Structure formats: structure tokens, C-alpha cells
Amino acid sequence: MESTLFDVSGRVAVVTGGASGIGLGIATALATAGANVVIADLNGDAAQAVAEKLAADTSAETMALAIDVTSTEQAEGLITKTLERFGRLDILVNNAGIGIHCRPEEMTMEQWDLNVSVNLRSVFHLSKLAYEHLRDGGGKIINIGSMYSIFGAGEVPAYAASKGGVVQLTKSLAVAWAEQGIQVNAILPGWINTGLGAQGRREMEGLNERVLARTPAARWGEPEDLAGVAIFLASAASNFITGVSIPVDGGYSVA
Ligand code: NDP
């Protein structure tokens, strides 16, 4: 008898920021495991290329949408178009995020608003829009936090505040929607080798050496390192787990 515990085949997943980095790693994992995937990204061309590649490489049906997650209309359009195309929505991965590098005393309110809007406001907005469709059974929301959900960060204060907020929002939505059968959990990636990771290495002097020295696994993570936890949180295997934030960090947060 085959186990269906980790089965996501036929489910429909939306991955924001799915055209690169961690979002691409998670979208690839879900498509490979049999889910149909919507790649929603600011970079529409990259999203289209990813959607075409995943459709060619796996049995998944895919769709690409150019979207800025901070736009109310575009967020609404993402959910509407997903339902038009697939008729259902089962898994929402709130992954799109940016990090504005600026000390707090120099940060403008426009910078603050933008960082919090992309990283936190959009998580609430898309979750709220998805709610009535997810509650129809087996709904999963997976939010992407950060090590800065836990630790302070003088060089990226709005980023850290937004990521701390993602953890609290995850708990709150989990409590609110548990009875509706929706599980809401977060992944807290350690230092992952992506475009954002490279930006961090450029902007924060000595970051590469600090990460390698501080991470017990002694390496940066790769987007593929998020695959297992994403499938776990997207599948029935995690049906009694809600409101938690799981570090995927090579031991960084416990060292
Ligand atoms: P990347 O920059 O590699 O990928 C982020 C993707 O999100 C890009 O394709 C980007 O598009 C897209 N995006 C950015 N802003 C928006 C927006 N407003 N609307 C829609 N899409 C948008 O970053 P990562 O893969 O590293 O980061 C993904 C998530 O993981 C983020 O939430 C980040 O905070 C988090 N994270 C990353 C860590 C790391 O070490 N890399 C560590 C901990 C957390 P475009 O390229 O066009 O800007």
C-alpha cells in the first residue's frame, strides 16, 4: 500500500516571488510532488519562463502571473485568475520579500512602508483573500520568515520587524482558522544562496565569513534545502500542526 501522507498531487498552489530563489525552490518541489503551481512574481518574464520549465519537466500544470504583491488590485487578480484557471486553491505560499539595507536613524518612512508592505502587509492581504477558498478543506498557508524573525538586525530594521510580524501573524491566522481546517505555518530560512543572499553579501561587510563561522552546518543553504519542509507543510502529513515557525538554517538559530 502506498502512503498518501505527503501527497499533494492535484492540489493547486500559489507561490509569490516564485520566479527565483527560495520561491523557485519551493515551487519546483511542489510541482515535482504533483501540485499544480501558479508562479506569481514582480518579474513577469522570469515567472513565465519558470512556469514553462516546470510544465515541461514535471506533470504539473502551471500558470505565470506578473504581480506586485503590494497592489490591492493585483493581489485580488491573483486569486481570481487562479480560480478561473484551476477552479480551486489549496496552498498559498507567501514568499515574496525584499530587504532594504539602511540603519534606522537614516531610514525614510517610504523605505519602511515599502519593506513592511511587501513582507508583511501582503501576507495578511493574500491570506485574507485566499481564506474562503482554502476553508473548503485541506487548506494550507506557508509564510516565509527569516532568522531576523528571531534576531535583531541594526542594518535591516524594517526587514526584521516585518519578519517578526510574519511569525505573530502566522500564529494569529492559525488560531483564527484552525476550526475551518486551515493550517498556517511559517518557515524561517537561515542564510540561503539566492539573489537576496548575494545582495546581503554585497551590502553587509564580512557577512559571508560570519555566516560560515556561525552556522553549524558551515555552509549557506540552497533553495532546494527548503523543499522537504515545504512539501511537509503543504501536505496532510502536517494536518495537526499549525501556528509554528520552523527554522531551516543548518543550526544557525540554536548555536
Ligand atoms: P530573491 O530576491 O532571490 O527572490 C524574491 C522574489 O520575489 C524575486 O523573484 C522578486 O522579484 C520577487 N518579488 C520581490 N518583490 C515582489 C513584489 N512586491 N511582488 C511580487 N514579487 C516580488 O529572494 P529570496 O529567494 O532570497 O527570498 C525569498 C523569501 O525568503 C523572502 O521573503 C526573504 O525575505 C526570505 N528569506 C531569504 C533568506 C536568504 O538568505 N536568501 C533568508 C531568510 C528569509 P524581482 O527579482 O523582480 O525583484
GROMACS .gro file of N, CA, C and O in nm, residues 127-239:
model
  452
  127SER      N    1  -0.358   3.616   0.238
  127SER     CA    2  -0.419   3.512   0.322
  127SER      C    3  -0.568   3.538   0.338
  127SER      O    4  -0.652   3.447   0.331
  128LYS      N    5  -0.602   3.665   0.361
  128LYS     CA    6  -0.743   3.704   0.376
  128LYS      C    7  -0.822   3.675   0.248
  128LYS      O    8  -0.933   3.621   0.253
  129LEU      N    9  -0.760   3.707   0.133
  129LEU     CA   10  -0.828   3.682   0.005
  129LEU      C   11  -0.845   3.531  -0.021
  129LEU      O   12  -0.943   3.488  -0.079
  130ALA      N   13  -0.745   3.454   0.024
  130ALA     CA   14  -0.748   3.309  -0.003
  130ALA      C   15  -0.842   3.234   0.091
  130ALA      O   16  -0.889   3.125   0.058
  131TYR      N   17  -0.869   3.292   0.207
  131TYR     CA   18  -0.939   3.223   0.317
  131TYR      C   19  -1.063   3.146   0.273
  131TYR      O   20  -1.076   3.026   0.299
  132GLU      N   21  -1.154   3.214   0.205
  132GLU     CA   22  -1.282   3.147   0.178
  132GLU      C   23  -1.267   3.029   0.083
  132GLU      O   24  -1.353   2.939   0.081
  133HIS      N   25  -1.158   3.025   0.007
  133HIS     CA   26  -1.135   2.913  -0.085
  133HIS      C   27  -1.060   2.801  -0.015
  133HIS      O   28  -1.085   2.683  -0.039
  134LEU      N   29  -0.970   2.839   0.075
  134LEU     CA   30  -0.891   2.739   0.149
  134LEU      C   31  -0.976   2.662   0.248
  134LEU      O   32  -0.949   2.547   0.280
  135ARG      N   33  -1.078   2.728   0.300
  135ARG     CA   34  -1.156   2.664   0.407
  135ARG      C   35  -1.242   2.548   0.357
  135ARG      O   36  -1.301   2.476   0.437
  136ASP      N   37  -1.246   2.532   0.225
  136ASP     CA   38  -1.328   2.424   0.171
  136ASP      C   39  -1.269   2.287   0.198
  136ASP      O   40  -1.328   2.185   0.164
  137GLY      N   41  -1.151   2.283   0.262
  137GLY     CA   42  -1.094   2.152   0.301
  137GLY      C   43  -0.947   2.141   0.267
  137GLY      O   44  -0.909   2.159   0.152
  138GLY      N   45  -0.867   2.113   0.370
  138GLY     CA   46  -0.724   2.087   0.347
  138GLY      C   47  -0.642   2.208   0.310
  138GLY      O   48  -0.537   2.195   0.248
  139GLY      N   49  -0.688   2.328   0.347
  139GLY     CA   50  -0.617   2.449   0.310
  139GLY      C   51  -0.487   2.468   0.388
  139GLY      O   52  -0.483   2.439   0.508
  140LYS      N   53  -0.385   2.516   0.320
  140LYS     CA   54  -0.253   2.534   0.383
  140LYS      C   55  -0.198   2.672   0.346
  140LYS      O   56  -0.196   2.708   0.227
  141ILE      N   57  -0.151   2.744   0.447
  141ILE     CA   58  -0.078   2.868   0.421
  141ILE      C   59   0.062   2.851   0.476
  141ILE      O   60   0.081   2.807   0.590
  142ILE      N   61   0.161   2.882   0.393
  142ILE     CA   62   0.301   2.871   0.433
  142ILE      C   63   0.364   3.009   0.416
  142ILE      O   64   0.371   3.062   0.304
  143ASN      N   65   0.404   3.069   0.527
  143ASN     CA   66   0.466   3.202   0.522
  143ASN      C   67   0.617   3.190   0.538
  143ASN      O   68   0.665   3.103   0.611
  144ILE      N   69   0.688   3.280   0.473
  144ILE     CA   70   0.834   3.274   0.482
  144ILE      C   71   0.885   3.386   0.573
  144ILE      O   72   0.869   3.505   0.542
  145GLY      N   73   0.940   3.345   0.686
  145GLY     CA   74   1.002   3.441   0.778
  145GLY      C   75   1.150   3.450   0.751
  145GLY      O   76   1.193   3.452   0.635
  146SER      N   77   1.229   3.448   0.858
  146SER     CA   78   1.374   3.469   0.842
  146SER      C   79   1.441   3.446   0.977
  146SER      O   80   1.372   3.439   1.081
  147MET      N   81   1.573   3.436   0.978
  147MET     CA   82   1.643   3.439   1.108
  147MET      C   83   1.613   3.573   1.179
  147MET      O   84   1.613   3.582   1.300
  148TYR      N   85   1.586   3.676   1.098
  148TYR     CA   86   1.553   3.807   1.157
  148TYR      C   87   1.408   3.813   1.208
  148TYR      O   88   1.363   3.919   1.252
  149SER      N   89   1.337   3.702   1.199
  149SER     CA   90   1.212   3.689   1.277
  149SER      C   91   1.246   3.670   1.424
  149SER      O   92   1.162   3.690   1.512
  150ILE      N   93   1.370   3.624   1.450
  150ILE     CA   94   1.413   3.590   1.585
  150ILE      C   95   1.512   3.693   1.639
  150ILE      O   96   1.499   3.740   1.751
  151PHE      N   97   1.610   3.728   1.554
  151PHE     CA   98   1.720   3.813   1.598
  151PHE      C   99   1.699   3.958   1.553
  151PHE      O  100   1.634   3.982   1.452
  152GLY      N  101   1.754   4.052   1.625
  152GLY     CA  102   1.753   4.192   1.582
  152GLY      C  103   1.853   4.215   1.470
  152GLY      O  104   1.946   4.138   1.453
  153ALA      N  105   1.832   4.323   1.396
  153ALA     CA  106   1.920   4.348   1.281
  153ALA      C  107   1.934   4.499   1.260
  153ALA      O  108   1.847   4.561   1.198
  154GLY      N  109   2.042   4.557   1.311
  154GLY     CA  110   2.061   4.703   1.302
  154GLY      C  111   2.069   4.755   1.161
  154GLY      O  112   2.035   4.871   1.136
  155GLU      N  113   2.111   4.670   1.068
  155GLU     CA  114   2.129   4.718   0.930
  155GLU      C  115   2.004   4.700   0.844
  155GLU      O  116   1.995   4.758   0.736
  156VAL      N  117   1.910   4.619   0.888
  156VAL     CA  118   1.786   4.598   0.812
  156VAL      C  119   1.665   4.597   0.908
  156VAL      O  120   1.594   4.498   0.921
  157PRO      N  121   1.641   4.712   0.976
  157PRO     CA  122   1.540   4.711   1.083
  157PRO      C  123   1.396   4.687   1.035
  157PRO      O  124   1.320   4.617   1.103
  158ALA      N  125   1.362   4.742   0.921
  158ALA     CA  126   1.224   4.721   0.873
  158ALA      C  127   1.205   4.576   0.829
  158ALA      O  128   1.099   4.516   0.849
  159TYR      N  129   1.310   4.521   0.771
  159TYR     CA  130   1.305   4.379   0.731
  159TYR      C  131   1.281   4.292   0.853
  159TYR      O  132   1.193   4.206   0.855
  160ALA      N  133   1.361   4.315   0.959
  160ALA     CA  134   1.348   4.232   1.079
  160ALA      C  135   1.211   4.251   1.145
  160ALA      O  136   1.149   4.154   1.191
  161ALA      N  137   1.164   4.375   1.149
  161ALA     CA  138   1.032   4.400   1.208
  161ALA      C  139   0.923   4.328   1.129
  161ALA      O  140   0.832   4.265   1.186
  162SER      N  141   0.932   4.335   0.997
  162SER     CA  142   0.829   4.269   0.915
  162SER      C  143   0.836   4.118   0.933
  162SER      O  144   0.732   4.051   0.940
  163LYS      N  145   0.955   4.063   0.943
  163LYS     CA  146   0.968   3.917   0.955
  163LYS      C  147   0.927   3.869   1.095
  163LYS      O  148   0.877   3.758   1.111
  164GLY      N  149   0.953   3.952   1.197
  164GLY     CA  150   0.898   3.920   1.329
  164GLY      C  151   0.746   3.919   1.324
  164GLY      O  152   0.679   3.832   1.382
  165GLY      N  153   0.691   4.016   1.251
  165GLY     CA  154   0.546   4.024   1.235
  165GLY      C  155   0.489   3.903   1.163
  165GLY      O  156   0.378   3.858   1.195
  166VAL      N  157   0.564   3.849   1.069
  166VAL     CA  158   0.516   3.731   0.997
  166VAL      C  159   0.493   3.614   1.094
  166VAL      O  160   0.394   3.540   1.082
  167VAL      N  161   0.581   3.601   1.193
  167VAL     CA  162   0.565   3.492   1.291
  167VAL      C  163   0.438   3.512   1.373
  167VAL      O  164   0.359   3.418   1.394
  168GLN      N  165   0.415   3.632   1.422
  168GLN     CA  166   0.296   3.660   1.502
  168GLN      C  167   0.167   3.649   1.419
  168GLN      O  168   0.065   3.601   1.468
  169LEU      N  169   0.176   3.695   1.294
  169LEU     CA  170   0.059   3.684   1.207
  169LEU      C  171   0.029   3.537   1.178
  169LEU      O  172  -0.087   3.495   1.176
  170THR      N  173   0.133   3.458   1.160
  170THR     CA  174   0.117   3.314   1.137
  170THR      C  175   0.041   3.252   1.255
  170THR      O  176  -0.054   3.173   1.236
  171LYS      N  177   0.082   3.285   1.377
  171LYS     CA  178   0.013   3.231   1.495
  171LYS      C  179  -0.132   3.277   1.498
  171LYS      O  180  -0.224   3.200   1.529
  172SER      N  181  -0.155   3.404   1.469
  172SER     CA  182  -0.291   3.460   1.480
  172SER      C  183  -0.385   3.398   1.377
  172SER      O  184  -0.500   3.363   1.409
  173LEU      N  185  -0.338   3.385   1.252
  173LEU     CA  186  -0.422   3.324   1.149
  173LEU      C  187  -0.446   3.176   1.181
  173LEU      O  188  -0.556   3.123   1.158
  174ALA      N  189  -0.344   3.111   1.237
  174ALA     CA  190  -0.357   2.969   1.274
  174ALA      C  191  -0.468   2.952   1.378
  174ALA      O  192  -0.552   2.862   1.367
  175VAL      N  193  -0.469   3.040   1.477
  175VAL     CA  194  -0.571   3.033   1.583
  175VAL      C  195  -0.709   3.063   1.524
  175VAL      O  196  -0.807   2.993   1.551
  176ALA      N  197  -0.713   3.166   1.440
  176ALA     CA  198  -0.842   3.210   1.386
  176ALA      C  199  -0.905   3.104   1.296
  176ALA      O  200  -1.028   3.088   1.296
  177TRP      N  201  -0.822   3.034   1.220
  177TRP     CA  202  -0.877   2.950   1.114
  177TRP      C  203  -0.859   2.799   1.137
  177TRP      O  204  -0.884   2.719   1.047
  178ALA      N  205  -0.819   2.762   1.259
  178ALA     CA  206  -0.799   2.618   1.286
  178ALA      C  207  -0.929   2.541   1.268
  178ALA      O  208  -0.932   2.430   1.213
  179GLU      N  209  -1.039   2.597   1.317
  179GLU     CA  210  -1.167   2.526   1.307
  179GLU      C  211  -1.213   2.509   1.164
  179GLU      O  212  -1.294   2.422   1.133
  180GLN      N  213  -1.163   2.598   1.078
  180GLN     CA  214  -1.201   2.586   0.936
  180GLN      C  215  -1.110   2.486   0.864
  180GLN      O  216  -1.118   2.471   0.741
  181GLY      N  217  -1.020   2.422   0.940
  181GLY     CA  218  -0.934   2.321   0.879
  181GLY      C  219  -0.819   2.376   0.799
  181GLY      O  220  -0.760   2.306   0.716
  182ILE      N  221  -0.785   2.503   0.824
  182ILE     CA  222  -0.671   2.563   0.754
  182ILE      C  223  -0.552   2.563   0.849
  182ILE      O  224  -0.563   2.611   0.962
  183GLN      N  225  -0.439   2.508   0.802
  183GLN     CA  226  -0.317   2.517   0.882
  183GLN      C  227  -0.230   2.631   0.828
  183GLN      O  228  -0.211   2.644   0.706
  184VAL      N  229  -0.182   2.713   0.920
  184VAL     CA  230  -0.098   2.828   0.883
  184VAL      C  231   0.034   2.814   0.957
  184VAL      O  232   0.038   2.817   1.081
  185ASN      N  233   0.141   2.796   0.882
  185ASN     CA  234   0.272   2.778   0.943
  185ASN      C  235   0.375   2.863   0.870
  185ASN      O  236   0.349   2.914   0.760
  186ALA      N  237   0.491   2.878   0.934
  186ALA     CA  238   0.599   2.957   0.871
  186ALA      C  239   0.727   2.875   0.863
  186ALA      O  240   0.751   2.786   0.945
  187ILE      N  241   0.805   2.910   0.764
  187ILE     CA  242   0.941   2.856   0.752
  187ILE      C  243   1.036   2.973   0.779
  187ILE      O  244   1.017   3.083   0.725
  188LEU      N  245   1.136   2.951   0.862
  188LEU     CA  246   1.237   3.054   0.887
  188LEU      C  247   1.368   3.008   0.824
  188LEU      O  248   1.444   2.932   0.886
  189PRO      N  249   1.395   3.052   0.701
  189PRO     CA  250   1.520   3.008   0.638
  189PRO      C  251   1.640   3.071   0.708
  189PRO      O  252   1.634   3.186   0.753
  190GLY      N  253   1.747   2.994   0.714
  190GLY     CA  254   1.875   3.053   0.753
  190GLY      C  255   1.931   3.130   0.635
  190GLY      O  256   1.855   3.188   0.557
  191TRP      N  257   2.059   3.131   0.623
  191TRP     CA  258   2.122   3.209   0.515
  191TRP      C  259   2.125   3.125   0.388
  191TRP      O  260   2.193   3.023   0.383
  192ILE      N  261   2.048   3.169   0.288
  192ILE     CA  262   2.028   3.088   0.167
  192ILE      C  263   2.090   3.159   0.047
  192ILE      O  264   2.077   3.282   0.031
  193ASN      N  265   2.151   3.080  -0.037
  193ASN     CA  266   2.222   3.131  -0.153
  193ASN      C  267   2.125   3.170  -0.265
  193ASN      O  268   2.092   3.088  -0.350
  194THR      N  269   2.078   3.293  -0.264
  194THR     CA  270   1.982   3.343  -0.364
  194THR      C  271   2.026   3.483  -0.406
  194THR      O  272   2.127   3.534  -0.357
  195GLY      N  273   1.943   3.548  -0.488
  195GLY     CA  274   1.971   3.687  -0.525
  195GLY      C  275   1.974   3.777  -0.401
  195GLY      O  276   2.063   3.863  -0.386
  196LEU      N  277   1.880   3.753  -0.311
  196LEU     CA  278   1.876   3.834  -0.187
  196LEU      C  279   1.998   3.804  -0.099
  196LEU      O  280   2.055   3.895  -0.038
  197GLY      N  281   2.035   3.678  -0.096
  197GLY     CA  282   2.155   3.639  -0.020
  197GLY      C  283   2.279   3.708  -0.076
  197GLY      O  284   2.363   3.760  -0.001
  198ALA      N  285   2.289   3.713  -0.208
  198ALA     CA  286   2.403   3.781  -0.272
  198ALA      C  287   2.401   3.930  -0.242
  198ALA      O  288   2.506   3.993  -0.219
  199GLN      N  289   2.279   3.987  -0.242
  199GLN     CA  290   2.266   4.130  -0.206
  199GLN      C  291   2.317   4.153  -0.063
  199GLN      O  292   2.390   4.249  -0.037
  200GLY      N  293   2.281   4.063   0.027
  200GLY     CA  294   2.329   4.074   0.165
  200GLY      C  295   2.481   4.070   0.172
  200GLY      O  296   2.544   4.149   0.244
  201ARG      N  297   2.540   3.980   0.093
  201ARG     CA  298   2.688   3.967   0.095
  201ARG      C  299   2.753   4.094   0.041
  201ARG      O  300   2.857   4.137   0.090
  202ARG      N  301   2.687   4.159  -0.058
  202ARG     CA  302   2.742   4.283  -0.114
  202ARG      C  303   2.730   4.397  -0.013
  202ARG      O  304   2.821   4.478   0.002
  203GLU      N  305   2.615   4.404   0.056
  203GLU     CA  306   2.585   4.522   0.138
  203GLU      C  307   2.635   4.511   0.282
  203GLU      O  308   2.652   4.613   0.349
  204MET      N  309   2.653   4.392   0.333
  204MET     CA  310   2.692   4.375   0.473
  204MET      C  311   2.833   4.316   0.478
  204MET      O  312   2.852   4.196   0.452
  205GLU      N  313   2.928   4.402   0.512
  205GLU     CA  314   3.068   4.361   0.508
  205GLU      C  315   3.094   4.241   0.601
  205GLU      O  316   3.049   4.241   0.715
  206GLY      N  317   3.166   4.145   0.550
  206GLY     CA  318   3.204   4.029   0.632
  206GLY      C  319   3.091   3.929   0.652
  206GLY      O  320   3.108   3.833   0.727
  207LEU      N  321   2.976   3.950   0.585
  207LEU     CA  322   2.862   3.861   0.608
  207LEU      C  323   2.894   3.716   0.574
  207LEU      O  324   2.863   3.624   0.650
  208ASN      N  325   2.958   3.697   0.460
  208ASN     CA  326   2.987   3.560   0.417
  208ASN      C  327   3.065   3.484   0.525
  208ASN      O  328   3.027   3.374   0.564
  209GLU      N  329   3.170   3.548   0.576
  209GLU     CA  330   3.254   3.483   0.677
  209GLU      C  331   3.174   3.461   0.806
  209GLU      O  332   3.184   3.356   0.871
  210ARG      N  333   3.093   3.560   0.844
  210ARG     CA  334   3.014   3.547   0.968
  210ARG      C  335   2.914   3.431   0.957
  210ARG      O  336   2.896   3.354   1.052
  211VAL      N  337   2.851   3.420   0.842
  211VAL     CA  338   2.752   3.312   0.823
  211VAL      C  339   2.820   3.176   0.831
  211VAL      O  340   2.773   3.085   0.900
  212LEU      N  341   2.933   3.163   0.762
  212LEU     CA  342   3.002   3.034   0.761
  212LEU      C  343   3.052   2.997   0.900
  212LEU      O  344   3.042   2.882   0.943
  213ALA      N  345   3.100   3.097   0.975
  213ALA     CA  346   3.154   3.069   1.108
  213ALA      C  347   3.045   3.037   1.208
  213ALA      O  348   3.061   2.955   1.297
  214ARG      N  349   2.926   3.100   1.189
  214ARG     CA  350   2.819   3.088   1.289
  214ARG      C  351   2.724   2.970   1.262
  214ARG      O  352   2.657   2.922   1.353
  215THR      N  353   2.719   2.926   1.137
  215THR     CA  354   2.626   2.817   1.101
  215THR      C  355   2.692   2.681   1.128
  215THR      O  356   2.794   2.650   1.067
  216PRO      N  357   2.634   2.602   1.219
  216PRO     CA  358   2.696   2.472   1.248
  216PRO      C  359   2.718   2.386   1.123
  216PRO      O  360   2.818   2.315   1.115
  217ALA      N  361   2.629   2.392   1.027
  217ALA     CA  362   2.647   2.314   0.905
  217ALA      C  363   2.758   2.370   0.818
  217ALA      O  364   2.797   2.309   0.717
  218ALA      N  365   2.808   2.491   0.855
  218ALA     CA  366   2.925   2.551   0.788
  218ALA      C  367   2.907   2.573   0.638
  218ALA      O  368   3.001   2.559   0.560
  219ARG      N  369   2.784   2.604   0.600
  219ARG     CA  370   2.761   2.638   0.458
  219ARG      C  371   2.637   2.723   0.447
  219ARG      O  372   2.555   2.728   0.540
  220TRP      N  373   2.624   2.795   0.335
  220TRP     CA  374   2.497   2.860   0.303
  220TRP      C  375   2.399   2.752   0.259
  220TRP      O  376   2.439   2.651   0.202
  221GLY      N  377   2.272   2.773   0.284
  221GLY     CA  378   2.171   2.682   0.232
  221GLY      C  379   2.145   2.709   0.085
  221GLY      O  380   2.180   2.815   0.033
  222GLU      N  381   2.084   2.613   0.019
  222GLU     CA  382   2.042   2.628  -0.120
  222GLU      C  383   1.889   2.625  -0.123
  222GLU      O  384   1.827   2.565  -0.033
  223PRO      N  385   1.826   2.686  -0.224
  223PRO     CA  386   1.679   2.683  -0.230
  223PRO      C  387   1.621   2.543  -0.218
  223PRO      O  388   1.514   2.523  -0.159
  224GLU      N  389   1.693   2.443  -0.268
  224GLU     CA  390   1.644   2.303  -0.259
  224GLU      C  391   1.634   2.256  -0.114
  224GLU      O  392   1.561   2.162  -0.083
  225ASP      N  393   1.708   2.320  -0.024
  225ASP     CA  394   1.702   2.280   0.117
  225ASP      C  395   1.565   2.308   0.179
  225ASP      O  396   1.535   2.258   0.288
  226LEU      N  397   1.483   2.390   0.113
  226LEU     CA  398   1.350   2.422   0.164
  226LEU      C  399   1.244   2.326   0.111
  226LEU      O  400   1.127   2.331   0.153
  227ALA      N  401   1.283   2.237   0.020
  227ALA     CA  402   1.185   2.152  -0.049
  227ALA      C  403   1.109   2.061   0.047
  227ALA      O  404   0.986   2.053   0.043
  228GLY      N  405   1.182   1.991   0.134
  228GLY     CA  406   1.118   1.892   0.221
  228GLY      C  407   1.017   1.954   0.315
  228GLY      O  408   0.904   1.905   0.329
  229VAL      N  409   1.056   2.063   0.379
  229VAL     CA  410   0.965   2.126   0.475
  229VAL      C  411   0.843   2.185   0.404
  229VAL      O  412   0.731   2.184   0.458
  230ALA      N  413   0.863   2.233   0.282
  230ALA     CA  414   0.750   2.289   0.207
  230ALA      C  415   0.648   2.181   0.176
  230ALA      O  416   0.526   2.201   0.192
  231ILE      N  417   0.696   2.065   0.131
  231ILE     CA  418   0.602   1.956   0.100
  231ILE      C  419   0.532   1.908   0.227
  231ILE      O  420   0.411   1.884   0.229
  232PHE      N  421   0.609   1.898   0.334
  232PHE     CA  422   0.551   1.857   0.463
  232PHE      C  423   0.438   1.953   0.503
  232PHE      O  424   0.326   1.910   0.536
  233LEU      N  425   0.465   2.083   0.498
  233LEU     CA  426   0.364   2.181   0.542
  233LEU      C  427   0.249   2.195   0.443
  233LEU      O  428   0.143   2.245   0.480
  234ALA      N  429   0.270   2.153   0.318
  234ALA     CA  430   0.165   2.162   0.217
  234ALA      C  431   0.076   2.038   0.214
  234ALA      O  432  -0.031   2.039   0.153
  235SER      N  433   0.119   1.932   0.282
  235SER     CA  434   0.050   1.803   0.269
  235SER      C  435  -0.025   1.765   0.396
  235SER      O  436  -0.010   1.829   0.501
  236ALA      N  437  -0.098   1.655   0.387
  236ALA     CA  438  -0.175   1.605   0.502
  236ALA      C  439  -0.085   1.562   0.617
  236ALA      O  440  -0.131   1.548   0.731
  237ALA      N  441   0.043   1.542   0.590
  237ALA     CA  442   0.138   1.500   0.695
  237ALA      C  443   0.142   1.600   0.810
  237ALA      O  444   0.177   1.565   0.922
  238SER      N  445   0.106   1.726   0.782
  238SER     CA  446   0.114   1.831   0.886
  238SER      C  447  -0.024   1.878   0.933
  238SER      O  448  -0.037   1.988   0.986
  239ASN      N  449  -0.126   1.792   0.915
  239ASN     CA  450  -0.263   1.838   0.941
  239ASN      C  451  -0.293   1.882   1.084
  239ASN      O  452  -0.388   1.956   1.108
   0.00000   0.00000   0.00000
